[in-house]
XYZ file of C-alpha atoms in Angstrom:
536
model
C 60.975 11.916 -7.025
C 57.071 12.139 -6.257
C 56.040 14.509 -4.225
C 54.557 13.220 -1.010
C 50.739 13.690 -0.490
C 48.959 16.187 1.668
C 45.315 14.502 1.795
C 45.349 10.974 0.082
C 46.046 8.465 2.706
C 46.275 10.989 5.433
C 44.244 11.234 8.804
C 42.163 13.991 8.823
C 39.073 15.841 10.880
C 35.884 14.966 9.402
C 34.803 18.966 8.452
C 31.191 17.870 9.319
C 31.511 15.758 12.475
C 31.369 18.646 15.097
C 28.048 19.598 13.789
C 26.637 16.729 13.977
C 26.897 15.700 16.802
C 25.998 18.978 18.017
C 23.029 19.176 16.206
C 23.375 21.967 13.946
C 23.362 19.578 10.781
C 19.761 19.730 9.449
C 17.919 16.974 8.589
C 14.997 16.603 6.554
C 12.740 16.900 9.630
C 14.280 19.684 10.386
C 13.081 22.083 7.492
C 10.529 24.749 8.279
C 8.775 26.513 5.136
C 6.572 29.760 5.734
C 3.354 28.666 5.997
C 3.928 25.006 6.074
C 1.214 22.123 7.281
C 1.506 18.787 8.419
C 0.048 15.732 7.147
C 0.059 12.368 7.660
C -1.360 9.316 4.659
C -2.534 6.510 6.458
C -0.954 2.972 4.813
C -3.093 -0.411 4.319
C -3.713 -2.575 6.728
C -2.550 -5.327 5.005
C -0.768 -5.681 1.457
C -2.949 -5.025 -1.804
C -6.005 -3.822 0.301
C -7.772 -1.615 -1.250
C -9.513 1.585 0.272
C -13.519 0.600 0.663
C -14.461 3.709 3.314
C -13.240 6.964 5.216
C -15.166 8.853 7.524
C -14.107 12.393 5.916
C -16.355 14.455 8.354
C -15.617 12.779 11.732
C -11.733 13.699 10.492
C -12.279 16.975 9.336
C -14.171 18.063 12.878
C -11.067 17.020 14.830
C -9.750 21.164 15.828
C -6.978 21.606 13.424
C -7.739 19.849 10.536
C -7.632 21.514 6.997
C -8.581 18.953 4.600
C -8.871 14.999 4.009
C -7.263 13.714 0.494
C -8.805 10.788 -0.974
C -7.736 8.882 -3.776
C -10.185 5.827 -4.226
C -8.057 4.410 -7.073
C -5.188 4.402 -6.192
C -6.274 3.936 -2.132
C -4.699 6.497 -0.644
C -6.134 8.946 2.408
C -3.999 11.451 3.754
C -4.963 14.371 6.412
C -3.520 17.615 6.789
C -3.304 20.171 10.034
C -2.501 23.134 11.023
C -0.133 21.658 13.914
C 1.131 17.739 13.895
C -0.098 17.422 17.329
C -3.733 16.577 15.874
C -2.586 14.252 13.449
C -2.602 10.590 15.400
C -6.299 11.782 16.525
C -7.162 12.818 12.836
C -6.101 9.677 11.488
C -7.979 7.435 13.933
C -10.958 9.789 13.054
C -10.688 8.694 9.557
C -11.591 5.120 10.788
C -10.543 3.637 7.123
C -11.830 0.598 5.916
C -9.867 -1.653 3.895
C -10.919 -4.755 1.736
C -9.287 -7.498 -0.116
C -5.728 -7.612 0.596
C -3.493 -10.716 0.654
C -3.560 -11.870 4.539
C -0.246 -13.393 3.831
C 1.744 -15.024 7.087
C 5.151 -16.398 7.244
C 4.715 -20.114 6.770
C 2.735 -18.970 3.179
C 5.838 -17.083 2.549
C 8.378 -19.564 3.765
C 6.522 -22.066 1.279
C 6.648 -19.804 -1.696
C 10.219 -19.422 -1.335
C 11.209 -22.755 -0.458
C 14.260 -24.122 -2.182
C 13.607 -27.319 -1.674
C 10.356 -26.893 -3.115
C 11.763 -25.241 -6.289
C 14.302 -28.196 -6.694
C 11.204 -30.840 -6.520
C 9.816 -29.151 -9.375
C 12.694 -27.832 -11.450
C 11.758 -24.679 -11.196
C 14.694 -22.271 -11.405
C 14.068 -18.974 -14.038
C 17.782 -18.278 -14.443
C 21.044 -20.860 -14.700
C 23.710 -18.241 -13.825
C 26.685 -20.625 -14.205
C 27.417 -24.152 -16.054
C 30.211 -25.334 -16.727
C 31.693 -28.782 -16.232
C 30.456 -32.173 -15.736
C 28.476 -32.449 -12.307
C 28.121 -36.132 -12.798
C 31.334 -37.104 -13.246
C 32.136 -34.604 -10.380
C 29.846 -36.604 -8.074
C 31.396 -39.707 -9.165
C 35.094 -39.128 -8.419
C 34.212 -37.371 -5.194
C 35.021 -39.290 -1.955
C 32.457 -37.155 0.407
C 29.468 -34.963 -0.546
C 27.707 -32.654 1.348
C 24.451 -31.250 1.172
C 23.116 -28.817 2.962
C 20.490 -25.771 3.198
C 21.251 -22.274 4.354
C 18.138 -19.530 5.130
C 17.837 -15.703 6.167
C 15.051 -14.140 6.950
C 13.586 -10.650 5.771
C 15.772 -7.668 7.127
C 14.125 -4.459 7.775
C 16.366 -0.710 7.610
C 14.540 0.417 11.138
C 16.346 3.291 10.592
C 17.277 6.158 14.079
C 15.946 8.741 11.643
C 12.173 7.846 10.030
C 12.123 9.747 6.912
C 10.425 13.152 6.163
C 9.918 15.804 3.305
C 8.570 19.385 2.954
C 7.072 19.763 -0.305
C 5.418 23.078 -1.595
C 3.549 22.671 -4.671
C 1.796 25.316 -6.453
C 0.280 26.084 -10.228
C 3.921 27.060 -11.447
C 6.295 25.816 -8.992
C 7.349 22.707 -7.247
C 9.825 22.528 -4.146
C 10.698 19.527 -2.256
C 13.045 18.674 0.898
C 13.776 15.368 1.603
C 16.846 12.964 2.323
C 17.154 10.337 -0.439
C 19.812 8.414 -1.896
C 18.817 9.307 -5.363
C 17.078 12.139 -5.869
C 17.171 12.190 -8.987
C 14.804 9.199 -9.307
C 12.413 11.643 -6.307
C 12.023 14.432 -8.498
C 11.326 11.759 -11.361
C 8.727 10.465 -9.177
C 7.442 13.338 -7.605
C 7.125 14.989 -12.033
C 5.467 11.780 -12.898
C 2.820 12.125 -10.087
C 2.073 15.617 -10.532
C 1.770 15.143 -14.032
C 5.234 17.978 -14.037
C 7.873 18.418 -16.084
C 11.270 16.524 -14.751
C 12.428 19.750 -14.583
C 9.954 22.120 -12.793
C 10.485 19.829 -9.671
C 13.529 21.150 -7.438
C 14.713 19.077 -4.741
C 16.782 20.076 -2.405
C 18.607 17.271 -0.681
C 19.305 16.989 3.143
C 21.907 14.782 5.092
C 20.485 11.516 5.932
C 20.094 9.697 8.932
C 21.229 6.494 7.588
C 20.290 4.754 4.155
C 22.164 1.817 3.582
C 19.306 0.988 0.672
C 16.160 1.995 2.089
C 15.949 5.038 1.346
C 16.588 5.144 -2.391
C 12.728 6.193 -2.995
C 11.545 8.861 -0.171
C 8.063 7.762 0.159
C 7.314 10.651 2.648
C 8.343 13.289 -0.115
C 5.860 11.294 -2.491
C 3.207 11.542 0.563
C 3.789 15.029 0.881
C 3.938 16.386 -2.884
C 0.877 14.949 -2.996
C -1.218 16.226 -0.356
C 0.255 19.844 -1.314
C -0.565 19.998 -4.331
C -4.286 19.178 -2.773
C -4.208 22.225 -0.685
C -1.589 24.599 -2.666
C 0.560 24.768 0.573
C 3.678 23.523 1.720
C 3.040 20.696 3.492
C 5.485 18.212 5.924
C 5.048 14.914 5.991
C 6.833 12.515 9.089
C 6.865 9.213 9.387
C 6.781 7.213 12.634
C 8.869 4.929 13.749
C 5.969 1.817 13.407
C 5.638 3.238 9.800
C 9.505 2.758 9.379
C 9.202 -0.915 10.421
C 5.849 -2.186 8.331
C 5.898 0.109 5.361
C 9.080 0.574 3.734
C 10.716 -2.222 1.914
C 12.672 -4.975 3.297
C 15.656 -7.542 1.916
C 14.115 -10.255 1.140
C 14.623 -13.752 2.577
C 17.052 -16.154 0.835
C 16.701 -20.065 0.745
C 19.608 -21.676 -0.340
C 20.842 -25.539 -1.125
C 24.265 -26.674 -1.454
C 25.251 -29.767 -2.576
C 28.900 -30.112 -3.036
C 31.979 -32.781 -3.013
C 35.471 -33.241 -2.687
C 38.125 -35.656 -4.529
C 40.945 -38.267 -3.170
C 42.995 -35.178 -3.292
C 41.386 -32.909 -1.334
C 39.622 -30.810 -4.260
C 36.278 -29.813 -4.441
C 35.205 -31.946 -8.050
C 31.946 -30.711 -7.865
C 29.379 -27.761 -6.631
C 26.003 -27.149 -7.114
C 23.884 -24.204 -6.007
C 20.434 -23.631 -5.919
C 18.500 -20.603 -4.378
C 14.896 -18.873 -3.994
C 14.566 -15.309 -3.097
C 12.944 -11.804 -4.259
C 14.006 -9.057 -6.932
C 15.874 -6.727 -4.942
C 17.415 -4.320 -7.900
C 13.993 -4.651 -9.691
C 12.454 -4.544 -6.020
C 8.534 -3.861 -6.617
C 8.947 0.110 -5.108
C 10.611 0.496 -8.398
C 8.694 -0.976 -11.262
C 5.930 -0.346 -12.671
C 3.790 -3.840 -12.602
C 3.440 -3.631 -16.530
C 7.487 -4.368 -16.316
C 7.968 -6.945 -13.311
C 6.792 -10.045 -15.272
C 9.558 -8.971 -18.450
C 12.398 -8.521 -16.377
C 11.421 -11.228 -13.729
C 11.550 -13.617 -16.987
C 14.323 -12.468 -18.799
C 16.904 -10.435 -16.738
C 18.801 -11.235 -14.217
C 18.642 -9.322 -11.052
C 22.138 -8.519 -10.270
C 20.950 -7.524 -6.191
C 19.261 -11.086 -5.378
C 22.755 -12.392 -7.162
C 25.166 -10.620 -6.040
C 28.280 -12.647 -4.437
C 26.207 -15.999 -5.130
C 29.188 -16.778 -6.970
C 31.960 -18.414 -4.719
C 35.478 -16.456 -5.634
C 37.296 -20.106 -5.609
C 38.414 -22.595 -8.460
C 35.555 -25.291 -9.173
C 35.855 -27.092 -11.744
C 31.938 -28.442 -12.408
C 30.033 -25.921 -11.097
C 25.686 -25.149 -11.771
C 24.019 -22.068 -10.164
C 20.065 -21.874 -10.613
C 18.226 -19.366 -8.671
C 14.989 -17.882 -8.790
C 13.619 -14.008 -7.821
C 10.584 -14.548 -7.331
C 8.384 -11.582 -6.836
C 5.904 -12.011 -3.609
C 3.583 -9.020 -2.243
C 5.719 -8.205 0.552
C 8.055 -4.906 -1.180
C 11.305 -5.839 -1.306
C 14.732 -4.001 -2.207
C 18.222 -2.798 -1.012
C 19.327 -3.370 2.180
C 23.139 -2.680 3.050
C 24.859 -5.016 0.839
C 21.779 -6.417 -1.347
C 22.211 -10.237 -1.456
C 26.092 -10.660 -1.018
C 25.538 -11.429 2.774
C 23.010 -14.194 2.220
C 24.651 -15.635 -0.446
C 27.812 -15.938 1.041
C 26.497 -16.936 3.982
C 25.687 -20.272 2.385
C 28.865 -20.551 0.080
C 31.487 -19.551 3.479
C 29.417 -21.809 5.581
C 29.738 -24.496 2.810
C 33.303 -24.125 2.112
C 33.671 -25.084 6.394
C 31.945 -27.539 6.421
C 33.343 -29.402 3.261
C 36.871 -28.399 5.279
C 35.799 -30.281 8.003
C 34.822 -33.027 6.171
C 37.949 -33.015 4.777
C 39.107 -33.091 8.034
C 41.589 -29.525 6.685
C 42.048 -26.127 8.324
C 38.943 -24.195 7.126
C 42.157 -21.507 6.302
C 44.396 -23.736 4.496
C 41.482 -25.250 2.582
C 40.314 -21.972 1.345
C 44.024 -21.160 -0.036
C 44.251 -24.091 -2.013
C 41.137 -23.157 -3.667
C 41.733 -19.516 -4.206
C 42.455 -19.170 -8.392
C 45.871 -18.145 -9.248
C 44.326 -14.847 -10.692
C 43.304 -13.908 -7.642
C 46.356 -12.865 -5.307
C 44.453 -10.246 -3.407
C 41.984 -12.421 -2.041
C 45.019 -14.973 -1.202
C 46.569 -11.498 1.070
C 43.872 -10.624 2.610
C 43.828 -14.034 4.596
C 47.064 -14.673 4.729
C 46.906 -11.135 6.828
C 43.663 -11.588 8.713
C 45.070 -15.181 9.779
C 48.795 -13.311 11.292
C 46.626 -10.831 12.879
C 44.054 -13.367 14.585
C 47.053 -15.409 15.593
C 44.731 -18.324 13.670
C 45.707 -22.013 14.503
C 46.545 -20.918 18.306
C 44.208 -22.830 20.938
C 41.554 -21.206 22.955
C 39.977 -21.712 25.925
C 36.947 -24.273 26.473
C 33.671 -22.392 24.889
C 35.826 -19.588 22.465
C 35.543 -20.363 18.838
C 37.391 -18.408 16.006
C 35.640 -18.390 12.190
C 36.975 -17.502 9.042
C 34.718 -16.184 6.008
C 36.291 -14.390 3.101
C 34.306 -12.302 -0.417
C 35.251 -10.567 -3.297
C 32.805 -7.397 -3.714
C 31.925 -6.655 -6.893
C 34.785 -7.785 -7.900
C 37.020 -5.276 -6.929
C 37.234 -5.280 -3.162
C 38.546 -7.739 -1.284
C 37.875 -8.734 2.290
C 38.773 -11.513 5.269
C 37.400 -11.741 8.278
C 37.808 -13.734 11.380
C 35.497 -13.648 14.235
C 36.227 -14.820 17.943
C 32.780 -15.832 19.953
C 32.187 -16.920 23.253
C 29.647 -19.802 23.939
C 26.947 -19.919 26.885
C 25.493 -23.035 26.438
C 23.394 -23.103 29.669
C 21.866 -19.470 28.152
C 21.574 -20.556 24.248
C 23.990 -17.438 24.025
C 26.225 -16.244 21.597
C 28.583 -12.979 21.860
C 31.176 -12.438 19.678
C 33.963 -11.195 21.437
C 36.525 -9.551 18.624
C 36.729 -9.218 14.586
C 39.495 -9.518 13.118
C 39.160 -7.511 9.413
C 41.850 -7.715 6.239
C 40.252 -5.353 4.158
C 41.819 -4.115 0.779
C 39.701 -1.776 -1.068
C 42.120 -0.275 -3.309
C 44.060 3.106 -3.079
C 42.772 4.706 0.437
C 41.824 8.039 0.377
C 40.819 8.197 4.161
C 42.063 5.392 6.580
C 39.450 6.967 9.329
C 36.241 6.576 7.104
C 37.148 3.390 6.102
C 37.582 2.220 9.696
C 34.760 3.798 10.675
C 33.024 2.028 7.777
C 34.581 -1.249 8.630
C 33.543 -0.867 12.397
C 29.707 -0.223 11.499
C 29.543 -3.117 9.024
C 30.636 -5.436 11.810
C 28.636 -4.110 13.901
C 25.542 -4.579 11.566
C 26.678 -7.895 10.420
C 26.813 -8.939 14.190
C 23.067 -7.622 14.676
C 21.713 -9.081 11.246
C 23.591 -12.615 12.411
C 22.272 -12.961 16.455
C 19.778 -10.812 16.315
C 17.600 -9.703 13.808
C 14.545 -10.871 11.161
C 11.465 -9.572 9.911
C 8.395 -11.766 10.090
C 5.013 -11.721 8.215
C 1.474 -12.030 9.954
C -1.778 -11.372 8.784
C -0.616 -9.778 5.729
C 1.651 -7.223 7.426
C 5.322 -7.128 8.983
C 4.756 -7.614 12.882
C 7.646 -5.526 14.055
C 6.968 -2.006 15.019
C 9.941 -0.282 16.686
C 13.312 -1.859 18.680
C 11.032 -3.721 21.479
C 9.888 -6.623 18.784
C 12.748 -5.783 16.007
C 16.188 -6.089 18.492
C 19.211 -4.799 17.094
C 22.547 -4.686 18.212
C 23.295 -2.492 21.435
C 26.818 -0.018 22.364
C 27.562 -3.445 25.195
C 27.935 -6.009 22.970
C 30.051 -4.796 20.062
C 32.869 -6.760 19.954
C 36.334 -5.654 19.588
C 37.805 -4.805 16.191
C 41.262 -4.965 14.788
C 41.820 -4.133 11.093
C 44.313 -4.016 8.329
C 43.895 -2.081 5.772
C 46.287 -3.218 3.156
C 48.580 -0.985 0.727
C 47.844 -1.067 -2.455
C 48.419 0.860 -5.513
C 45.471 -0.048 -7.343
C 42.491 2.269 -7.636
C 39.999 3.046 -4.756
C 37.407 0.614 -5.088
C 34.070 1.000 -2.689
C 34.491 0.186 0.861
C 31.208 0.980 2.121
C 29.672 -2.793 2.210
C 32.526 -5.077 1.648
C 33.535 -5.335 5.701
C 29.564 -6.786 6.348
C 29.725 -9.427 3.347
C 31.762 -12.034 5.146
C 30.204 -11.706 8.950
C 27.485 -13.772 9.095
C 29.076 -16.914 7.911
C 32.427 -15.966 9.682
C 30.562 -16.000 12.995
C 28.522 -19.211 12.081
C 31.788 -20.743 11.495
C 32.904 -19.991 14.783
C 29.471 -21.583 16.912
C 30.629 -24.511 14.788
C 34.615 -24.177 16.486
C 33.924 -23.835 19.834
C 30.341 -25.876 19.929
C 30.445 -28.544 16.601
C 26.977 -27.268 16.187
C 26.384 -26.695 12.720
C 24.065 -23.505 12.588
C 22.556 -23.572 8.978
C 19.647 -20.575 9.381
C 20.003 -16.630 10.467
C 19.309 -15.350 12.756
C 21.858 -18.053 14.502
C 19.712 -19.853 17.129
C 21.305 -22.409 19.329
């Protein structure tokens, strides 16, 4: 017989977790180098301003100071001390003065990614499905809906702001930073210093969160360069505020649906448009010679990712557009599977509704035969929700389901409780039937489960990045809210068997939320919430 096993599928201590929350696991902040300064680049005040004036001496007679970079071209001004305590005084020395610059505020932005305005002028780059007749899927259908579905910009706002060391001299380059990829750093960091790939060593640290935003370190970029200025190891922090309206953000999606069921209670036709921003080929990435080439002719698999419902229909069009704006955008947890199925969950309610079906029972007879794991995983997360049982006046329950990269398959159902009188919405317990494959751990994919809820909850109620005067407006918690330890709901999961291969369970748990909880405003409220964050 087979032998039983010792660590696959077991419960087991986390080797790390002591130390961590102890402290004793460094971070990149944490590194100390003999001899090491600290500097500090100041960004643009707006996007694409360019550098027009620094006051070098006024900076360089703050006590402390040991040199002011400036790189007209490319304009960039960094400082660098002998202690960080000088730095905020340094930079405000500096007194910078930008010019140009896009002054860009969120209606211009809303406008250049409206869907609506896309549709009016048939301007879609990509058509990522066709197949079908739409018109004859119109004509046979007995009720159409059409609806749009928006998200806004989501910034990381990460607990830990992201630092490097980086000690650069004639024949040696040392860097230590937290990234997801360092191998695209040191790339970076060779490129910059005009380096050999391989005469840059970096030496990763744990990270603070990522989740997408920190793929490219820009503080071990900062500080590479301002070593190699003064041959010194130098440490570069960033704030908090620098977090917020400097690194890159998921971009906003705009969505339309318009979609249709038959006499028998079939959707006969769906059509998808959407508007939104290269997130794969975000503009951190590449190089501008490359963004019009691949903005033409590939498709960015991060702005599309889930836009694809995981149900049988038989006419179906997709058209979207990534359109590149000056805002940075990239990875955020998940890329676009949230957004996107944010509008095709919330449109497979509402057409259940129409139908005047169980949003549950409609999504089963729509789920392809080749796809039995989806049909599990909410035929589970409907036993364990007891779904179909009545609640009280103001509860709600919601039911969203994805397929994640098409391996991973997840249902959700979320339970929220209504204050009308307080235009409040707190969702009370999850519900999560999450089959990723083979699991190696059960405890860190719990614990992954759990923290996707808890961020879709936050990214649903709570938060959105907004544009004014050319520059994101939030600058720490106070103006960017995010979800706090009082109102995470409860969370009940099922993790089901399976003897297929471990497939990713790191984002799959977050894909569903927001349309799972929009769906339940709509059951306890018949208020039909179309844009995040939910607003009653």
């Amino acid at each position: 017989g087979t032998r039983p096993r010792r660590a696959v599928g077991q419960r087991w201590p986390q080797v790390d977790i002591e130390k961590v929350v102890s402290g004793r696991v460094l971070y990149s902040r944490d590194v100390v180098v003999p001899g090491m300064l600290y500097g500090s680049v100041v960004h643009p005040a707006r996007v694409q301003a360019r550098l027009v004036a620094v006051d070098q001496a006024a900076a360089m007679s703050v006590p402390g100071v040991v040199k002011v970079v400036v790189d007209t071209d490319r304009s960039l001004v960094g400082v660098i001390a002998d202690n960080p305590f000088v730095l905020p005084k340094a930079r405000a020395a500096l007194a910078p003065q930008w010019g140009g610059g896009l002054p860009l505020d969120q209606a211009t932005l809303d406008e250049q990614l409206d869907v609506n305005r896309a549709a009016a002028q048939d301007a879609f780059q990509h058509t990522a499905v066709s197949h079908g007749d739409i018109t004859e899927g119109a004509r046979i259908a007995i009720k159409t809906l059409g609806a749009r579905y928006r998200s806004p910009m989501y910034a990381h706002g990460a607990m830990e702001p992201r630092a490097a060391v980086a000690s650069v001299t004639e024949d040696r380059v040392e860097v230590w930073t937290g990234s997801q990829d360092p191998w695209l750093v040191q790339s970076v960091i060779a490129k910059l210093l005009k380096r050999s790939r391989d005469a840059v060593r970096l030496h990763n640290q744990r990270l603070g969160g990522a989740f997408g935003g920190r793929t490219l370190c820009q503080a071990a970029v900062e500080a590479a360069w301002l070593s190699n200025a003064v041959q010194r190891p130098v440490r570069v922090e960033w704030s908090r505020e620098e977090e917020f309206r400097h690194n890159h953000v998921l971009p906003q999606f705009s969505h339309r649906i318009r979609a249709g069921f038959d006499a028998k209670g079939r959707v006969s036709f769906w059509t998808h448009d959407f508007v939104s921003c290269p997130i794969m080929f975000g503009s951190p990435l590449i190089p501008r010679y490359l963004q019009w080439a691949l903005d033409s002719f590939a498709t960015d698999e991060g702005t599309m990712r889930n836009a694809v419902p995981p149900y049988a229909l038989p006419n179906h069009r997709l058209r979207f557009s990534a359109r590149r704006t000056a805002i940075a955008t990239g990875a955020w947890r998940g890329l676009g599977a949230a957004p996107n199925t944010f509008a095709n969950e919330s449109a497979m309610d509402e057409l259940a509704h129409l139908a005047r079906q169980d949003p549950l029972e409609w999504r089963l007879q729509h789920v392809p035969a080749d796809q039995p794991r989806l049909k599990r995983v909410l035929q589970k997360v409907a036993e364990m929700s007891r779904w179909g049982s009545t609640l009280p006046k103001g509860l709600g329950r919601g039911i969203a389901c994805a397929i994640y990269k098409q391996r991973s398959y997840v249902a959700t159902v979320v339970e929220v409780e209504v204050d009308a009188s307080a235009r409040r919405v707190h969702v009370r317990r999850v519900y999560c039937a999450h089959d990723c494959g083979l699991v190696v751990s059960p405890d860190q994919v719990a614990a992954q489960i759990e923290g996707n809820v808890a961020w879709g909850c936050s990214m649903s109620l709570l938060e959105g990045a907004k544009l004014k005067g050319g520059q994101l407006t939030a600058s720490n918690y106070h103006d960017y809210p995010v979800l706090r330890h009082a109102d995470m709901p409860e969370v009940e999961i099922a993790l089901i068997e399976s003897s297929d291969p471990p497939s990713g369970a790191g984002e799959i748990a977050l894909v569903p939320m927001p349309a799972a909880i929009a769906n339940a405003v709509y059951a306890a409220t018949g208020a039909r919430l179309r844009d995040l964050p939910l607003a009653l």
